[in-house]
């Protein structure tokens, strides 16, 4: 009986560790698979932002993105502008960039 309980406990511990690792990889692992430039129109709503991100194939898992975006309060902090995401950027970093309005500077020259 004691061995059975120990085995069940160990099995649950390993399963819990697997779930935790999967969640960690979803949030902090490489999320952006290629360099992407994104122009978000000013006055865009959160739902419009989601549609734009889906069109650019920047969202792999909408439920995970939405859960983390809500936790990080992106819904109330959508900033228009020009953004660039480099290959390997994590989901956490992607949402942090969008929420903070950390845009890529656009340079132009006048001749």
JSON list of C-alpha atoms in Angstrom, two decimals:
[
{"chain": "A", "resi": 1, "resn": "UNK", "atom": "CA", "xyz": [0.00, 0.00, 0.00]},
{"chain": "A", "resi": 2, "resn": "UNK", "atom": "CA", "xyz": [2.80, 2.40, 0.90]},
{"chain": "A", "resi": 3, "resn": "UNK", "atom": "CA", "xyz": [4.67, 1.63, -2.35]},
{"chain": "A", "resi": 4, "resn": "UNK", "atom": "CA", "xyz": [1.49, 2.22, -4.36]},
{"chain": "A", "resi": 5, "resn": "UNK", "atom": "CA", "xyz": [0.93, 5.63, -2.74]},
{"chain": "A", "resi": 6, "resn": "UNK", "atom": "CA", "xyz": [4.59, 6.54, -3.29]},
{"chain": "A", "resi": 7, "resn": "UNK", "atom": "CA", "xyz": [4.32, 5.51, -6.94]},
{"chain": "A", "resi": 8, "resn": "UNK", "atom": "CA", "xyz": [1.12, 7.54, -7.44]},
{"chain": "A", "resi": 9, "resn": "UNK", "atom": "CA", "xyz": [2.71, 10.55, -5.73]},
{"chain": "A", "resi": 10, "resn": "UNK", "atom": "CA", "xyz": [5.81, 10.25, -7.93]},
{"chain": "A", "resi": 11, "resn": "UNK", "atom": "CA", "xyz": [3.66, 9.90, -11.05]},
{"chain": "A", "resi": 12, "resn": "UNK", "atom": "CA", "xyz": [1.66, 13.02, -10.14]},
{"chain": "A", "resi": 13, "resn": "UNK", "atom": "CA", "xyz": [4.87, 14.90, -9.39]},
{"chain": "A", "resi": 14, "resn": "UNK", "atom": "CA", "xyz": [6.35, 14.01, -12.78]},
{"chain": "A", "resi": 15, "resn": "UNK", "atom": "CA", "xyz": [3.09, 14.90, -14.56]},
{"chain": "A", "resi": 16, "resn": "UNK", "atom": "CA", "xyz": [2.94, 18.24, -12.71]},
{"chain": "A", "resi": 17, "resn": "UNK", "atom": "CA", "xyz": [6.53, 18.99, -13.64]},
{"chain": "A", "resi": 18, "resn": "UNK", "atom": "CA", "xyz": [5.72, 18.21, -17.29]},
{"chain": "A", "resi": 19, "resn": "UNK", "atom": "CA", "xyz": [2.73, 20.56, -17.27]},
{"chain": "A", "resi": 20, "resn": "UNK", "atom": "CA", "xyz": [4.79, 23.30, -15.59]},
{"chain": "A", "resi": 21, "resn": "UNK", "atom": "CA", "xyz": [7.59, 22.89, -18.14]},
{"chain": "A", "resi": 22, "resn": "UNK", "atom": "CA", "xyz": [5.10, 23.05, -21.03]},
{"chain": "A", "resi": 23, "resn": "UNK", "atom": "CA", "xyz": [3.59, 26.25, -19.60]},
{"chain": "A", "resi": 24, "resn": "UNK", "atom": "CA", "xyz": [7.03, 27.77, -19.09]},
{"chain": "A", "resi": 25, "resn": "UNK", "atom": "CA", "xyz": [8.02, 26.97, -22.69]},
{"chain": "A", "resi": 26, "resn": "UNK", "atom": "CA", "xyz": [4.76, 28.50, -23.99]},
{"chain": "A", "resi": 27, "resn": "UNK", "atom": "CA", "xyz": [5.39, 31.79, -22.17]},
{"chain": "A", "resi": 28, "resn": "UNK", "atom": "CA", "xyz": [9.19, 32.16, -22.13]},
{"chain": "A", "resi": 29, "resn": "UNK", "atom": "CA", "xyz": [10.28, 29.92, -25.00]},
{"chain": "A", "resi": 30, "resn": "UNK", "atom": "CA", "xyz": [10.89, 31.03, -28.56]},
{"chain": "A", "resi": 31, "resn": "UNK", "atom": "CA", "xyz": [7.53, 32.28, -29.86]},
{"chain": "A", "resi": 32, "resn": "UNK", "atom": "CA", "xyz": [8.33, 34.29, -32.99]},
{"chain": "A", "resi": 33, "resn": "UNK", "atom": "CA", "xyz": [9.52, 31.92, -35.72]},
{"chain": "A", "resi": 34, "resn": "UNK", "atom": "CA", "xyz": [10.71, 34.56, -38.21]},
{"chain": "A", "resi": 35, "resn": "UNK", "atom": "CA", "xyz": [11.43, 38.28, -38.25]},
{"chain": "A", "resi": 36, "resn": "UNK", "atom": "CA", "xyz": [8.11, 40.12, -38.51]},
{"chain": "A", "resi": 37, "resn": "UNK", "atom": "CA", "xyz": [7.31, 43.79, -39.09]},
{"chain": "A", "resi": 38, "resn": "UNK", "atom": "CA", "xyz": [3.93, 44.93, -37.85]},
{"chain": "A", "resi": 39, "resn": "UNK", "atom": "CA", "xyz": [2.07, 48.22, -38.34]},
{"chain": "A", "resi": 40, "resn": "UNK", "atom": "CA", "xyz": [-0.70, 48.70, -35.78]},
{"chain": "A", "resi": 41, "resn": "UNK", "atom": "CA", "xyz": [-3.07, 51.55, -36.65]},
{"chain": "A", "resi": 42, "resn": "UNK", "atom": "CA", "xyz": [-3.60, 54.13, -33.92]},
{"chain": "A", "resi": 43, "resn": "UNK", "atom": "CA", "xyz": [-6.83, 53.75, -31.98]},
{"chain": "A", "resi": 44, "resn": "UNK", "atom": "CA", "xyz": [-6.87, 49.97, -32.62]},
{"chain": "A", "resi": 45, "resn": "UNK", "atom": "CA", "xyz": [-8.85, 47.91, -30.16]},
{"chain": "A", "resi": 46, "resn": "UNK", "atom": "CA", "xyz": [-7.59, 44.72, -28.51]},
{"chain": "A", "resi": 47, "resn": "UNK", "atom": "CA", "xyz": [-9.75, 42.59, -30.82]},
{"chain": "A", "resi": 48, "resn": "UNK", "atom": "CA", "xyz": [-8.38, 44.38, -33.90]},
{"chain": "A", "resi": 49, "resn": "UNK", "atom": "CA", "xyz": [-4.87, 43.78, -32.58]},
{"chain": "A", "resi": 50, "resn": "UNK", "atom": "CA", "xyz": [-5.62, 40.05, -32.18]},
{"chain": "A", "resi": 51, "resn": "UNK", "atom": "CA", "xyz": [-6.93, 39.87, -35.77]},
{"chain": "A", "resi": 52, "resn": "UNK", "atom": "CA", "xyz": [-3.81, 41.62, -37.06]},
{"chain": "A", "resi": 53, "resn": "UNK", "atom": "CA", "xyz": [-1.52, 39.32, -35.08]},
{"chain": "A", "resi": 54, "resn": "UNK", "atom": "CA", "xyz": [-3.38, 36.27, -36.42]},
{"chain": "A", "resi": 55, "resn": "UNK", "atom": "CA", "xyz": [-3.05, 37.55, -40.01]},
{"chain": "A", "resi": 56, "resn": "UNK", "atom": "CA", "xyz": [0.71, 37.95, -39.52]},
{"chain": "A", "resi": 57, "resn": "UNK", "atom": "CA", "xyz": [0.82, 34.45, -37.98]},
{"chain": "A", "resi": 58, "resn": "UNK", "atom": "CA", "xyz": [2.30, 35.87, -34.77]},
{"chain": "A", "resi": 59, "resn": "UNK", "atom": "CA", "xyz": [-0.15, 34.01, -32.53]},
{"chain": "A", "resi": 60, "resn": "UNK", "atom": "CA", "xyz": [0.50, 30.27, -32.22]},
{"chain": "A", "resi": 61, "resn": "UNK", "atom": "CA", "xyz": [-2.04, 29.53, -29.49]},
{"chain": "A", "resi": 62, "resn": "UNK", "atom": "CA", "xyz": [-4.81, 32.11, -29.07]},
{"chain": "A", "resi": 63, "resn": "UNK", "atom": "CA", "xyz": [-5.90, 30.84, -25.64]},
{"chain": "A", "resi": 64, "resn": "UNK", "atom": "CA", "xyz": [-2.38, 31.07, -24.19]},
{"chain": "A", "resi": 65, "resn": "UNK", "atom": "CA", "xyz": [-1.85, 34.49, -25.79]},
{"chain": "A", "resi": 66, "resn": "UNK", "atom": "CA", "xyz": [-5.18, 35.80, -24.50]},
{"chain": "A", "resi": 67, "resn": "UNK", "atom": "CA", "xyz": [-4.58, 34.44, -20.98]},
{"chain": "A", "resi": 68, "resn": "UNK", "atom": "CA", "xyz": [-1.15, 36.05, -20.69]},
{"chain": "A", "resi": 69, "resn": "UNK", "atom": "CA", "xyz": [-2.29, 39.27, -22.41]},
{"chain": "A", "resi": 70, "resn": "UNK", "atom": "CA", "xyz": [-5.10, 39.62, -19.88]},
{"chain": "A", "resi": 71, "resn": "UNK", "atom": "CA", "xyz": [-2.74, 38.95, -16.97]},
{"chain": "A", "resi": 72, "resn": "UNK", "atom": "CA", "xyz": [-0.34, 41.60, -18.35]},
{"chain": "A", "resi": 73, "resn": "UNK", "atom": "CA", "xyz": [-3.21, 44.07, -19.01]},
{"chain": "A", "resi": 74, "resn": "UNK", "atom": "CA", "xyz": [-2.59, 44.36, -22.75]},
{"chain": "A", "resi": 75, "resn": "UNK", "atom": "CA", "xyz": [-6.34, 44.71, -23.36]},
{"chain": "A", "resi": 76, "resn": "UNK", "atom": "CA", "xyz": [-6.25, 48.25, -21.89]},
{"chain": "A", "resi": 77, "resn": "UNK", "atom": "CA", "xyz": [-2.83, 49.20, -23.24]},
{"chain": "A", "resi": 78, "resn": "UNK", "atom": "CA", "xyz": [-2.90, 48.78, -27.02]},
{"chain": "A", "resi": 79, "resn": "UNK", "atom": "CA", "xyz": [-0.58, 51.30, -28.69]},
{"chain": "A", "resi": 80, "resn": "UNK", "atom": "CA", "xyz": [-0.53, 51.95, -32.41]},
{"chain": "A", "resi": 81, "resn": "UNK", "atom": "CA", "xyz": [2.77, 52.16, -34.24]},
{"chain": "A", "resi": 82, "resn": "UNK", "atom": "CA", "xyz": [5.42, 50.24, -36.11]},
{"chain": "A", "resi": 83, "resn": "UNK", "atom": "CA", "xyz": [6.83, 47.16, -34.37]},
{"chain": "A", "resi": 84, "resn": "UNK", "atom": "CA", "xyz": [9.48, 44.64, -35.32]},
{"chain": "A", "resi": 85, "resn": "UNK", "atom": "CA", "xyz": [9.76, 41.23, -33.71]},
{"chain": "A", "resi": 86, "resn": "UNK", "atom": "CA", "xyz": [12.94, 39.25, -34.14]},
{"chain": "A", "resi": 87, "resn": "UNK", "atom": "CA", "xyz": [13.02, 35.49, -34.56]},
{"chain": "A", "resi": 88, "resn": "UNK", "atom": "CA", "xyz": [13.16, 33.83, -31.14]},
{"chain": "A", "resi": 89, "resn": "UNK", "atom": "CA", "xyz": [11.29, 36.53, -29.22]},
{"chain": "A", "resi": 90, "resn": "UNK", "atom": "CA", "xyz": [9.24, 34.97, -26.40]},
{"chain": "A", "resi": 91, "resn": "UNK", "atom": "CA", "xyz": [5.49, 35.42, -25.91]},
{"chain": "A", "resi": 92, "resn": "UNK", "atom": "CA", "xyz": [6.16, 37.31, -22.68]},
{"chain": "A", "resi": 93, "resn": "UNK", "atom": "CA", "xyz": [8.55, 39.70, -24.45]},
{"chain": "A", "resi": 94, "resn": "UNK", "atom": "CA", "xyz": [6.12, 40.10, -27.40]},
{"chain": "A", "resi": 95, "resn": "UNK", "atom": "CA", "xyz": [3.28, 41.15, -25.09]},
{"chain": "A", "resi": 96, "resn": "UNK", "atom": "CA", "xyz": [5.61, 43.38, -23.07]},
{"chain": "A", "resi": 97, "resn": "UNK", "atom": "CA", "xyz": [6.67, 45.20, -26.26]},
{"chain": "A", "resi": 98, "resn": "UNK", "atom": "CA", "xyz": [3.06, 45.67, -27.41]},
{"chain": "A", "resi": 99, "resn": "UNK", "atom": "CA", "xyz": [1.81, 46.74, -23.98]},
{"chain": "A", "resi": 100, "resn": "UNK", "atom": "CA", "xyz": [4.64, 49.22, -23.44]},
{"chain": "A", "resi": 101, "resn": "UNK", "atom": "CA", "xyz": [4.38, 50.71, -26.92]},
{"chain": "A", "resi": 102, "resn": "UNK", "atom": "CA", "xyz": [8.07, 49.96, -27.51]},
{"chain": "A", "resi": 103, "resn": "UNK", "atom": "CA", "xyz": [8.02, 50.77, -31.19]},
{"chain": "A", "resi": 104, "resn": "UNK", "atom": "CA", "xyz": [10.84, 50.44, -33.67]},
{"chain": "A", "resi": 105, "resn": "UNK", "atom": "CA", "xyz": [12.10, 53.89, -34.71]},
{"chain": "A", "resi": 106, "resn": "UNK", "atom": "CA", "xyz": [11.37, 54.70, -38.33]},
{"chain": "A", "resi": 107, "resn": "UNK", "atom": "CA", "xyz": [14.11, 56.71, -40.00]},
{"chain": "A", "resi": 108, "resn": "UNK", "atom": "CA", "xyz": [13.78, 58.63, -43.20]},
{"chain": "A", "resi": 109, "resn": "UNK", "atom": "CA", "xyz": [15.91, 61.16, -45.04]},
{"chain": "A", "resi": 110, "resn": "UNK", "atom": "CA", "xyz": [14.91, 64.19, -47.02]},
{"chain": "A", "resi": 111, "resn": "UNK", "atom": "CA", "xyz": [17.00, 64.97, -50.08]}
]
